[in-house]
Amino acid sequence: MAVALLLAACLGACSMQVENPMQVDELPRIYPDYVEVTIPADIAPMNFNFDGGDIDCMDVVVKGSKGGEMHTQGDYADFDAEEWRELTEQNISGALTFTVCVLQDGTWRQYRDFKMQVSSYRLDDYGLTYRRIPPGYEVGGNIGIYQRDLHSFREDPILTETAVPGRCMNCHTPNRANPQQFTLQIRGEGGGTMVQKEGVQRWYDTKTDSTKAAGSYAYWHPQGDYCAYATNSVHQSFFTGTGQRIEVYHKFSDIIILDTRTNELVLSPLLQTPDLEIFPAFSADGKTLYYSTSKPCDVPAEYEKVKCSLCAIPFDAQTGSYGSQVDTLLNGPKDSCSYVLARPSYEGRWLMYTRASRSNFPVCQPDADLWLMDLKTGEVRRMDEVNSPDVESYHNWSSDSRWFVFTSKRENGMYAQLFLACMGDDGKATKPFLLPQRNPKKFYFEMMDSYNVPDFTKTKVDFDMKEAYRQVFGEERVHVQIK
């Protein structure tokens, strides 16, 4: 009886009229910061918590500039999914106005209204794929690749460490948001490169006498016949007595291309030099392969000398051959910085990349920022509208190139989280917003995982984990030949 009375009292405390609230001439402190963000219609409800101290109740009214209204009251703003979908659809190219009142110390307080813009550009891709990993710097803790429905809060595993115990998985890459063409890698003992096309898994051993290691850091050619990989070794060193915890580096790295039709590797001496070639990415038309390269250093002792340039080499998909000349687009040593993770938009207008003071592994560099190159003019700029004082990295485009996702450590300096923003015709992005969760503060404050390598998918990824287990531990591999 006591429990029932307590429950009824709690429910009653958040089922009341807001009468004569005290007006507070400031915006409400909410988590996440969704004030003046731009969202796509039919995204998952943008729920938020009050972040201005303990409260007894929060009351939120949302009104659309083109009509419609919804209301929620409780411990946090928890919007009904169907009402939210209808309201955002009704207000495409319009705005949503939020009126927030909180019951605090027995008094209702009403804060200044704030708005969210509803973009004219839809985000009809099903969702995101990403790897979730505890930042423990070792295999373990249930590393996993997951997919998230952007239109709800549903998250499903694609491949987790519980399915392939003791294996490190990474670089899960669809072909321009098409999950029918998908690749990922398993590192270490029993490792392999998986290519899935039209639901069929093929596990490759891409290491040969002509290559130094198996493939990683993948990127598909738009036609879907070729997939580019870096072949490298990854190492870690740890700092003591400094503000930085870790430096990740590579002792060697080359770039190869796998012809998935013939199981042949397409090599070039220009991409297998003593320098470290890394992070390949094909242009929108498939005629250019972008990549980063740095001079070899005595790492980790000379870790501060790792400065990557951004380069490009022609590629002919008809003949499966490279051009004879490499162009340097951005010179890292000359600019005393590092340019990595080139990601061209799929319509061919923009090239987004990460710039940091050093390193070919920017997610560990606090000064890593997103930059943008206009491929029509060659002009470059730092994307101040989306950057923060901490790490920005691992960015990718939606299938129509109107939206992009990236990881940032701006929230706490430790865990990389996912942010989304919209790209305008002028190359300016909207204020980024944290990936919505049902109860954001509970979710993000209690989850001890970092997100990395996010990418969009048009539809849900269909992947057979049992078949992956059989292949990984059966060590059945397709052996490649050199073209």
XYZ file of N, CA and C in Angstrom, residues 238-461:
672
model
N 51.440 5.859 -24.267
C 50.683 6.565 -23.236
C 51.548 7.633 -22.591
N 50.934 8.766 -22.294
C 51.615 9.877 -21.652
C 51.452 9.789 -20.136
N 52.405 10.337 -19.425
C 52.283 10.501 -17.975
C 52.597 11.951 -17.637
N 51.819 12.520 -16.738
C 52.079 13.880 -16.287
C 51.713 14.949 -17.284
N 50.909 14.628 -18.277
C 50.461 15.630 -19.248
C 48.944 15.561 -19.346
N 48.374 16.517 -20.057
C 46.932 16.521 -20.239
C 46.456 15.527 -21.280
N 47.379 15.008 -22.097
C 47.000 14.052 -23.127
C 47.259 12.633 -22.638
N 46.326 11.734 -22.934
C 46.435 10.367 -22.417
C 47.191 9.437 -23.349
N 46.978 9.577 -24.664
C 47.433 8.544 -25.587
C 47.827 9.152 -26.922
N 48.785 8.546 -27.561
C 49.146 8.856 -28.944
C 49.054 7.556 -29.735
N 48.286 7.573 -30.804
C 48.164 6.413 -31.690
C 48.952 6.716 -32.961
N 49.696 5.735 -33.433
C 50.553 5.981 -34.596
C 50.682 4.698 -35.413
N 51.182 4.854 -36.627
C 51.406 3.740 -37.548
C 52.889 3.713 -37.918
N 53.480 2.524 -37.916
C 54.886 2.415 -38.305
C 55.053 2.219 -39.805
N 54.009 1.765 -40.461
C 54.015 1.704 -41.928
C 52.569 1.755 -42.388
N 52.365 2.157 -43.618
C 51.013 2.161 -44.178
C 51.098 2.352 -45.690
N 50.396 1.502 -46.429
C 50.257 1.601 -47.882
C 48.777 1.569 -48.233
N 48.474 1.803 -49.504
C 47.090 1.737 -49.974
C 46.983 0.712 -51.088
N 45.942 -0.121 -51.002
C 45.649 -1.115 -52.025
C 44.186 -0.976 -52.432
N 43.848 -1.536 -53.578
C 42.458 -1.590 -54.031
C 42.120 -3.042 -54.343
N 40.995 -3.522 -53.806
C 40.527 -4.876 -54.062
C 39.454 -4.851 -55.140
N 39.669 -5.626 -56.197
C 38.640 -5.839 -57.215
C 37.765 -6.985 -56.709
N 36.553 -6.666 -56.268
C 35.698 -7.667 -55.643
C 35.106 -8.648 -56.652
N 35.283 -8.386 -57.951
C 34.788 -9.310 -58.981
C 35.789 -10.427 -59.240
N 37.072 -10.058 -59.225
C 38.114 -11.013 -59.610
C 38.969 -11.459 -58.433
N 38.759 -10.854 -57.249
C 39.566 -11.152 -56.048
C 41.035 -10.824 -56.279
N 41.271 -9.733 -57.005
C 42.638 -9.289 -57.284
C 42.902 -7.953 -56.598
N 44.166 -7.747 -56.224
C 44.600 -6.477 -55.670
C 45.205 -5.627 -56.765
N 44.788 -4.372 -56.809
C 45.335 -3.394 -57.759
C 46.334 -2.535 -56.984
N 47.600 -2.631 -57.341
C 48.666 -1.946 -56.619
C 49.318 -0.886 -57.492
N 49.968 0.060 -56.843
C 50.754 1.071 -57.536
C 51.974 1.394 -56.694
N 53.154 1.503 -57.308
C 54.347 1.893 -56.534
C 54.204 3.289 -55.934
N 53.317 4.113 -56.501
C 53.114 5.451 -55.956
C 52.361 5.423 -54.627
N 51.697 4.306 -54.344
C 50.943 4.166 -53.094
C 51.559 3.135 -52.158
N 52.747 2.664 -52.515
C 53.492 1.726 -51.674
C 54.941 2.185 -51.580
N 55.091 3.331 -50.963
C 56.393 3.962 -50.831
C 56.868 3.841 -49.385
N 58.087 4.278 -49.076
C 58.509 4.325 -47.669
C 57.672 5.292 -46.827
N 56.973 6.239 -47.493
C 56.059 7.118 -46.774
C 54.845 6.330 -46.300
N 54.034 6.957 -45.469
C 52.850 6.293 -44.924
C 51.605 6.819 -45.627
N 51.062 6.025 -46.560
C 49.828 6.374 -47.257
C 48.645 5.783 -46.497
N 47.614 6.590 -46.260
C 46.537 6.159 -45.365
C 45.235 6.863 -45.741
N 44.109 6.327 -45.276
C 42.771 6.907 -45.419
C 42.388 7.200 -46.873
N 42.210 6.161 -47.689
C 41.780 6.385 -49.070
C 40.310 6.781 -49.145
N 39.954 7.498 -50.215
C 38.542 7.851 -50.465
C 38.393 8.206 -51.937
N 37.434 7.589 -52.604
C 37.180 7.887 -54.017
C 36.326 9.143 -54.162
N 36.585 9.870 -55.236
C 35.772 11.033 -55.570
C 34.370 10.596 -55.976
N 33.466 11.560 -56.097
C 32.071 11.248 -56.430
C 31.951 10.552 -57.773
N 32.792 10.917 -58.735
C 32.733 10.280 -60.062
C 33.632 9.048 -60.156
N 34.362 8.737 -59.100
C 35.213 7.553 -59.086
C 36.501 7.682 -59.867
N 36.801 8.867 -60.390
C 37.982 9.045 -61.234
C 39.218 9.477 -60.457
N 39.048 9.755 -59.174
C 40.156 10.220 -58.346
C 40.141 9.467 -57.020
N 41.332 9.106 -56.559
C 41.481 8.511 -55.234
C 42.218 9.512 -54.352
N 41.522 10.014 -53.338
C 42.154 10.880 -52.347
C 42.784 10.017 -51.257
N 43.852 10.536 -50.664
C 44.463 9.848 -49.522
C 45.384 10.815 -48.801
N 45.834 10.422 -47.613
C 46.793 11.210 -46.854
C 48.123 10.479 -46.820
N 49.199 11.231 -46.682
C 50.526 10.619 -46.642
C 51.445 11.442 -45.751
N 52.339 10.754 -45.038
C 53.299 11.428 -44.172
C 54.660 10.760 -44.307
N 55.709 11.511 -44.021
C 57.062 10.983 -44.051
C 57.292 10.063 -42.846
N 58.070 8.998 -43.028
C 58.337 8.115 -41.895
C 59.126 8.833 -40.806
N 58.779 8.566 -39.563
C 59.461 9.146 -38.401
C 59.802 8.021 -37.434
N 60.676 8.319 -36.502
C 61.016 7.365 -35.453
C 59.946 7.460 -34.365
N 58.797 6.861 -34.647
C 57.708 6.906 -33.666
C 57.872 5.749 -32.666
N 57.507 5.947 -31.428
C 56.794 7.118 -30.903
C 57.674 8.301 -30.498
N 58.998 8.149 -30.516
C 59.862 9.226 -30.026
C 59.620 10.525 -30.790
N 59.403 10.423 -32.106
C 59.228 11.616 -32.930
C 57.760 11.810 -33.346
N 56.856 11.513 -32.428
C 55.429 11.563 -32.766
C 54.991 12.956 -33.219
N 55.644 14.007 -32.723
C 55.237 15.360 -33.085
C 55.611 15.713 -34.531
N 56.436 14.889 -35.169
C 56.848 15.162 -36.548
C 55.897 14.574 -37.592
N 54.880 13.816 -37.165
C 53.957 13.204 -38.120
C 53.014 14.272 -38.645
N 53.238 14.689 -39.890
C 52.430 15.713 -40.549
C 51.951 15.147 -41.889
N 50.661 14.959 -42.024
C 50.098 14.339 -43.230
C 49.690 15.380 -44.258
N 50.028 15.111 -45.513
C 49.528 15.897 -46.638
C 48.318 15.194 -47.234
N 47.454 15.978 -47.868
C 46.296 15.422 -48.565
C 46.612 15.382 -50.051
N 46.542 14.180 -50.635
C 46.950 13.980 -52.023
C 45.833 13.348 -52.844
N 46.034 13.317 -54.163
C 45.063 12.712 -55.078
C 45.807 12.061 -56.232
N 45.285 10.915 -56.671
C 45.837 10.205 -57.819
C 44.676 9.751 -58.707
N 44.807 9.850 -60.038
C 43.720 9.387 -60.913
C 43.534 7.869 -60.811
N 42.278 7.436 -61.061
C 41.974 6.011 -61.110
C 40.985 5.765 -62.239
N 41.271 4.737 -63.033
C 40.422 4.365 -64.162
C 39.737 3.040 -63.831
N 38.424 3.101 -63.602
C 37.688 1.900 -63.215
C 37.535 0.929 -64.383
N 37.565 1.419 -65.587
C 37.415 0.535 -66.744
C 38.608 -0.403 -66.881
N 39.791 0.137 -66.694
C 41.007 -0.677 -66.839
C 41.547 -1.153 -65.487
N 41.008 -0.611 -64.407
C 41.531 -0.966 -63.086
C 42.968 -0.523 -62.918
N 43.247 0.733 -63.247
C 44.630 1.213 -63.194
C 44.675 2.646 -62.659
N 45.834 2.981 -62.107
C 46.054 4.308 -61.557
C 46.701 5.217 -62.603
N 46.636 6.518 -62.318
C 47.399 7.471 -63.095
C 48.865 7.431 -62.714
N 49.656 8.209 -63.416
C 51.114 8.175 -63.229
C 51.633 9.324 -62.388
N 50.721 10.185 -61.898
C 51.178 11.366 -61.166
C 50.292 11.604 -59.943
N 50.927 11.968 -58.851
C 50.216 12.305 -57.612
C 50.197 13.815 -57.455
N 49.021 14.360 -57.145
C 48.894 15.785 -56.871
C 48.759 16.000 -55.363
N 49.508 16.944 -54.845
C 49.389 17.320 -53.440
C 48.414 18.477 -53.331
N 47.280 18.231 -52.700
C 46.250 19.257 -52.564
C 46.504 20.155 -51.367
N 46.948 19.568 -50.257
C 47.248 20.319 -49.046
C 48.538 19.757 -48.460
N 49.513 20.617 -48.245
C 50.853 20.195 -47.845
C 51.012 20.287 -46.335
N 50.976 19.128 -45.655
C 51.048 19.100 -44.210
C 52.347 19.644 -43.633
N 53.525 19.144 -44.062
C 54.778 19.669 -43.504
C 54.938 21.175 -43.742
N 54.547 21.654 -44.899
C 54.662 23.089 -45.195
C 53.772 23.911 -44.272
N 52.559 23.398 -44.002
C 51.610 24.124 -43.154
C 51.759 23.777 -41.681
N 52.702 22.874 -41.363
C 52.942 22.416 -40.003
C 51.663 21.896 -39.344
N 50.984 21.015 -40.078
C 49.777 20.387 -39.531
C 49.545 19.080 -40.272
N 48.448 18.443 -39.997
C 48.154 17.140 -40.570
C 46.749 17.154 -41.147
N 46.624 16.736 -42.425
C 45.342 16.689 -43.124
C 44.968 15.220 -43.362
N 43.861 14.786 -42.791
C 43.488 13.374 -42.892
C 41.976 13.228 -43.064
N 41.569 11.991 -43.347
C 40.157 11.612 -43.418
C 39.381 12.454 -44.433
N 39.884 12.513 -45.656
C 39.140 13.193 -46.721
C 37.847 12.440 -47.006
N 36.741 13.163 -47.046
C 35.439 12.570 -47.341
C 34.693 13.476 -48.326
N 34.719 13.135 -49.637
C 34.003 13.952 -50.620
C 32.498 13.746 -50.521
N 31.738 14.831 -50.685
C 30.282 14.693 -50.734
C 29.921 13.954 -52.017
N 28.806 13.239 -51.993
C 28.497 12.288 -53.057
C 28.008 12.968 -54.334
N 27.658 14.247 -54.254
C 27.295 14.963 -55.478
C 28.498 15.690 -56.079
N 29.659 15.612 -55.395
C 30.906 16.093 -55.973
C 31.257 17.531 -55.687
N 30.549 18.198 -54.770
C 30.808 19.623 -54.543
C 31.836 19.879 -53.448
N 31.797 19.132 -52.378
C 32.600 19.440 -51.203
C 33.556 18.298 -50.855
N 34.637 18.669 -50.188
C 35.563 17.686 -49.618
C 35.768 18.065 -48.160
N 35.220 17.270 -47.256
C 35.393 17.519 -45.825
C 36.567 16.686 -45.324
N 37.360 17.279 -44.457
C 38.527 16.572 -43.927
C 38.811 17.077 -42.522
N 39.726 16.385 -41.834
C 40.129 16.778 -40.489
C 41.535 17.363 -40.540
N 41.692 18.467 -39.856
C 43.012 19.084 -39.730
C 43.386 19.104 -38.252
N 44.601 18.638 -37.955
C 45.133 18.654 -36.589
C 46.586 19.108 -36.639
N 47.163 19.371 -35.487
C 48.544 19.855 -35.450
C 49.535 18.767 -35.832
N 49.122 17.499 -35.705
C 50.012 16.394 -36.039
C 49.187 15.113 -36.119
N 49.835 14.004 -36.450
C 49.289 12.661 -36.334
C 48.484 12.237 -37.564
N 48.478 10.910 -37.793
C 47.568 10.339 -38.780
C 46.431 9.586 -38.081
N 46.169 9.942 -36.823
C 45.078 9.351 -36.059
C 44.402 10.471 -35.273
N 43.563 11.289 -35.921
C 43.119 12.551 -35.333
C 42.180 12.427 -34.148
N 41.520 11.268 -33.980
C 40.547 11.163 -32.894
C 41.202 11.305 -31.524
N 42.531 11.168 -31.469
C 43.253 11.343 -30.211
C 43.901 12.721 -30.093
N 43.621 13.630 -31.044
C 44.234 14.954 -31.034
C 43.206 15.996 -30.610
N 43.366 16.608 -29.442
C 42.356 17.561 -28.957
C 42.113 18.735 -29.891
N 43.113 19.087 -30.729
C 42.931 20.247 -31.614
C 42.403 19.858 -32.994
N 41.969 18.622 -33.174
C 41.444 18.191 -34.468
C 40.115 18.893 -34.754
N 40.018 19.493 -35.933
C 38.823 20.211 -36.365
C 38.406 19.754 -37.741
N 37.145 19.998 -38.081
C 36.651 19.739 -39.426
C 36.901 20.958 -40.303
N 37.373 20.681 -41.524
C 37.587 21.711 -42.537
C 36.845 21.301 -43.802
N 36.635 22.264 -44.688
C 35.870 22.017 -45.907
C 36.580 22.642 -47.099
N 36.705 21.851 -48.182
C 37.245 22.348 -49.443
C 36.116 22.412 -50.467
N 36.022 23.539 -51.144
C 35.099 23.681 -52.266
C 35.789 23.107 -53.495
N 35.300 21.982 -54.012
C 35.976 21.319 -55.123
C 35.817 22.074 -56.441
N 34.923 23.076 -56.473
C 34.804 23.913 -57.670
C 35.874 24.995 -57.703
N 36.176 25.564 -56.545
C 37.098 26.695 -56.490
C 38.434 26.358 -55.836
N 38.487 25.270 -55.084
C 39.691 24.930 -54.343
C 39.831 25.677 -53.033
N 38.890 26.554 -52.688
C 38.952 27.305 -51.444
C 38.726 26.378 -50.252
N 39.412 26.658 -49.157
C 39.266 25.852 -47.948
C 38.934 26.769 -46.779
N 38.241 26.219 -45.780
C 37.946 26.987 -44.570
C 37.712 26.029 -43.409
N 38.018 26.526 -42.226
C 37.696 25.787 -41.013
C 36.200 25.939 -40.737
N 35.556 24.849 -40.388
C 34.109 24.866 -40.163
C 33.813 25.294 -38.722
N 33.990 26.587 -38.481
C 33.831 27.109 -37.125
C 32.432 26.867 -36.572
N 31.442 26.782 -37.456
C 30.064 26.623 -36.992
C 29.792 25.249 -36.391
N 30.681 24.275 -36.609
C 30.466 22.942 -36.036
C 31.584 22.517 -35.092
N 32.722 23.190 -35.118
C 33.859 22.777 -34.299
C 33.712 23.227 -32.847
N 34.524 22.612 -31.991
C 34.542 22.929 -30.569
C 36.006 22.965 -30.107
N 36.276 23.296 -28.854
C 37.653 23.264 -28.362
C 38.247 21.863 -28.272
N 37.422 20.816 -28.422
C 37.934 19.448 -28.335
C 37.841 18.764 -29.699
N 38.025 17.442 -29.701
C 38.184 16.677 -30.938
C 36.917 16.679 -31.792
N 37.071 16.949 -33.093
C 36.068 16.629 -34.107
C 36.732 15.742 -35.152
N 36.049 14.653 -35.517
C 36.671 13.703 -36.432
C 35.615 12.739 -36.966
N 36.056 11.730 -37.745
C 35.199 10.636 -38.213
C 33.863 11.145 -38.771
N 33.927 11.858 -39.871
C 32.752 12.467 -40.473
C 32.334 11.692 -41.724
N 31.067 11.701 -42.026
C 30.538 11.067 -43.235
C 29.243 11.745 -43.651
N 28.901 11.582 -44.949
C 27.760 12.259 -45.552
C 26.543 11.342 -45.624
N 25.348 11.949 -45.554
C 24.126 11.215 -45.867
C 24.094 10.918 -47.358
N 23.180 10.058 -47.781
C 23.174 9.607 -49.174
C 22.948 10.749 -50.160
N 22.241 11.821 -49.735
C 22.015 12.958 -50.632
C 22.962 14.119 -50.353
N 23.918 13.918 -49.447
C 24.947 14.911 -49.103
C 24.376 16.179 -48.470
N 23.146 16.145 -47.990
C 22.557 17.302 -47.331
C 22.835 17.299 -45.828
N 23.149 16.156 -45.269
C 23.425 16.030 -43.850
C 24.763 15.335 -43.659
N 25.399 15.595 -42.547
C 26.613 14.850 -42.227
C 26.645 14.538 -40.742
N 27.372 13.476 -40.416
C 27.555 13.047 -39.035
C 29.040 13.120 -38.717
N 29.359 13.410 -37.478
C 30.765 13.406 -37.066
C 30.824 13.081 -35.576
N 32.009 12.701 -35.117
C 32.203 12.452 -33.698
C 32.879 13.658 -33.054
N 32.542 13.882 -31.802
C 33.150 14.983 -31.055
C 33.272 14.574 -29.590
N 34.338 15.056 -28.955
C 34.536 14.835 -27.523
C 34.200 16.096 -26.725
N 33.415 16.991 -27.314
C 33.140 18.282 -26.680
C 32.373 18.158 -25.364
N 31.641 17.080 -25.180
C 30.802 16.971 -23.992
C 31.610 16.705 -22.725
N 32.677 15.893 -22.823
C 33.402 15.530 -21.593
C 34.896 15.313 -21.806
N 35.374 15.433 -23.046
C 36.796 15.281 -23.305
C 37.296 13.854 -23.357
N 36.446 12.882 -23.028
C 36.856 11.482 -22.984
C 36.146 10.655 -24.046
N 34.820 10.769 -24.107
C 34.020 9.899 -24.958
C 33.599 10.632 -26.233
N 33.893 10.014 -27.371
C 33.441 10.572 -28.648
C 31.963 10.256 -28.831
N 31.174 11.279 -29.135
C 29.739 11.124 -29.325
C 29.358 11.610 -30.716
N 28.149 11.251 -31.160
C 27.729 11.532 -32.526
C 26.908 12.814 -32.603
N 27.285 13.666 -33.542
C 26.572 14.907 -33.811
C 26.183 14.949 -35.287
N 25.049 15.590 -35.571
C 24.576 15.731 -36.947
C 24.350 17.200 -37.259
N 24.529 17.550 -38.538
C 24.287 18.918 -38.999
C 23.877 18.876 -40.461
N 23.278 19.975 -40.903
C 22.795 20.101 -42.286
C 23.737 21.018 -43.058
N 24.003 20.678 -44.313
C 24.886 21.467 -45.164
C 24.060 22.282 -46.147
N 24.297 23.579 -46.177
C 23.586 24.463 -47.092
C 24.273 24.556 -48.442
N 23.579 25.147 -49.398
C 24.150 25.319 -50.738
C 25.394 26.191 -50.717
N 25.494 27.067 -49.719
C 26.645 27.963 -49.616
C 27.823 27.337 -48.889
N 27.700 26.054 -48.507
C 28.786 25.398 -47.814
C 28.839 25.692 -46.334
N 27.828 26.352 -45.793
C 27.755 26.619 -44.359
C 26.840 25.584 -43.706
N 27.275 25.083 -42.573
C 26.511 24.063 -41.860
C 25.691 24.701 -40.747
N 24.621 24.019 -40.372
C 23.808 24.460 -39.257
C 24.449 24.025 -37.941
N 23.941 24.572 -36.841
C 24.432 24.199 -35.517
C 24.228 22.700 -35.317
N 25.277 21.958 -34.969
C 25.135 20.500 -34.828
C 24.361 20.117 -33.575
N 23.711 18.965 -33.639
C 22.979 18.472 -32.478
C 23.398 17.045 -32.149
N 23.409 16.741 -30.863
C 23.769 15.417 -30.365
C 22.694 14.411 -30.762
N 23.107 13.215 -31.156
C 22.171 12.165 -31.539
C 21.117 11.983 -30.452
N 19.819 12.108 -30.782
C 18.774 12.032 -29.760
C 18.716 10.670 -29.072
N 18.382 10.718 -27.788
C 18.140 9.514 -26.994
C 16.864 9.739 -26.182
N 16.240 8.641 -25.726
C 14.969 8.784 -25.008
C 15.146 9.611 -23.738
N 16.116 9.268 -22.920
C 16.450 10.048 -21.730
C 17.923 10.413 -21.861
N 18.221 11.544 -22.496
C 19.608 11.826 -22.899
C 20.609 11.821 -21.751
N 20.265 12.494 -20.646
C 21.244 12.581 -19.561
C 21.537 11.202 -18.982
N 20.514 10.403 -18.755
C 20.731 9.056 -18.228
C 21.560 8.231 -19.211
N 21.222 8.316 -20.503
C 21.923 7.508 -21.501
C 23.397 7.908 -21.605
N 23.645 9.186 -21.837
C 25.024 9.599 -22.106
C 25.882 9.648 -20.848
N 25.295 9.900 -19.687
C 26.096 9.957 -18.469
C 26.416 8.570 -17.937
N 25.616 7.571 -18.329
C 25.852 6.215 -17.831
C 26.545 5.312 -18.838
N 26.538 5.668 -20.125
C 27.174 4.815 -21.116
C 28.668 5.103 -21.177
N 29.496 4.093 -21.006
C 30.946 4.264 -20.974
C 31.577 3.810 -22.283
N 30.933 4.116 -23.392
C 31.464 3.779 -24.712
C 31.713 5.047 -25.517
N 32.715 4.970 -26.401
C 32.904 5.993 -27.423
C 32.313 5.491 -28.735
N 31.772 6.421 -29.504
C 31.339 6.121 -30.860
C 32.485 6.432 -31.823
N 32.690 5.573 -32.818
C 33.610 5.976 -33.877
C 33.200 5.374 -35.217
N 33.781 5.927 -36.274
C 33.547 5.548 -37.672
C 32.044 5.487 -37.987
N 31.291 6.554 -37.718
C 29.867 6.527 -38.058
C 29.662 6.683 -39.558
N 28.575 6.137 -40.051
C 28.211 6.298 -41.462
C 26.709 6.113 -41.599
N 26.148 6.706 -42.631
C 24.719 6.583 -42.899
C 24.432 5.313 -43.694
N 23.224 4.777 -43.537
C 22.747 3.698 -44.398
C 21.321 4.021 -44.841
N 21.051 3.778 -46.126
C 19.723 4.075 -46.671
C 18.662 3.170 -46.067
N 19.017 1.915 -45.853
C 18.097 0.942 -45.265
C 18.830 0.195 -44.161
N 18.108 -0.621 -43.441
C 18.706 -1.379 -42.341
C 19.710 -2.401 -42.868
N 20.820 -2.550 -42.174
C 21.843 -3.519 -42.553
C 21.376 -4.915 -42.172
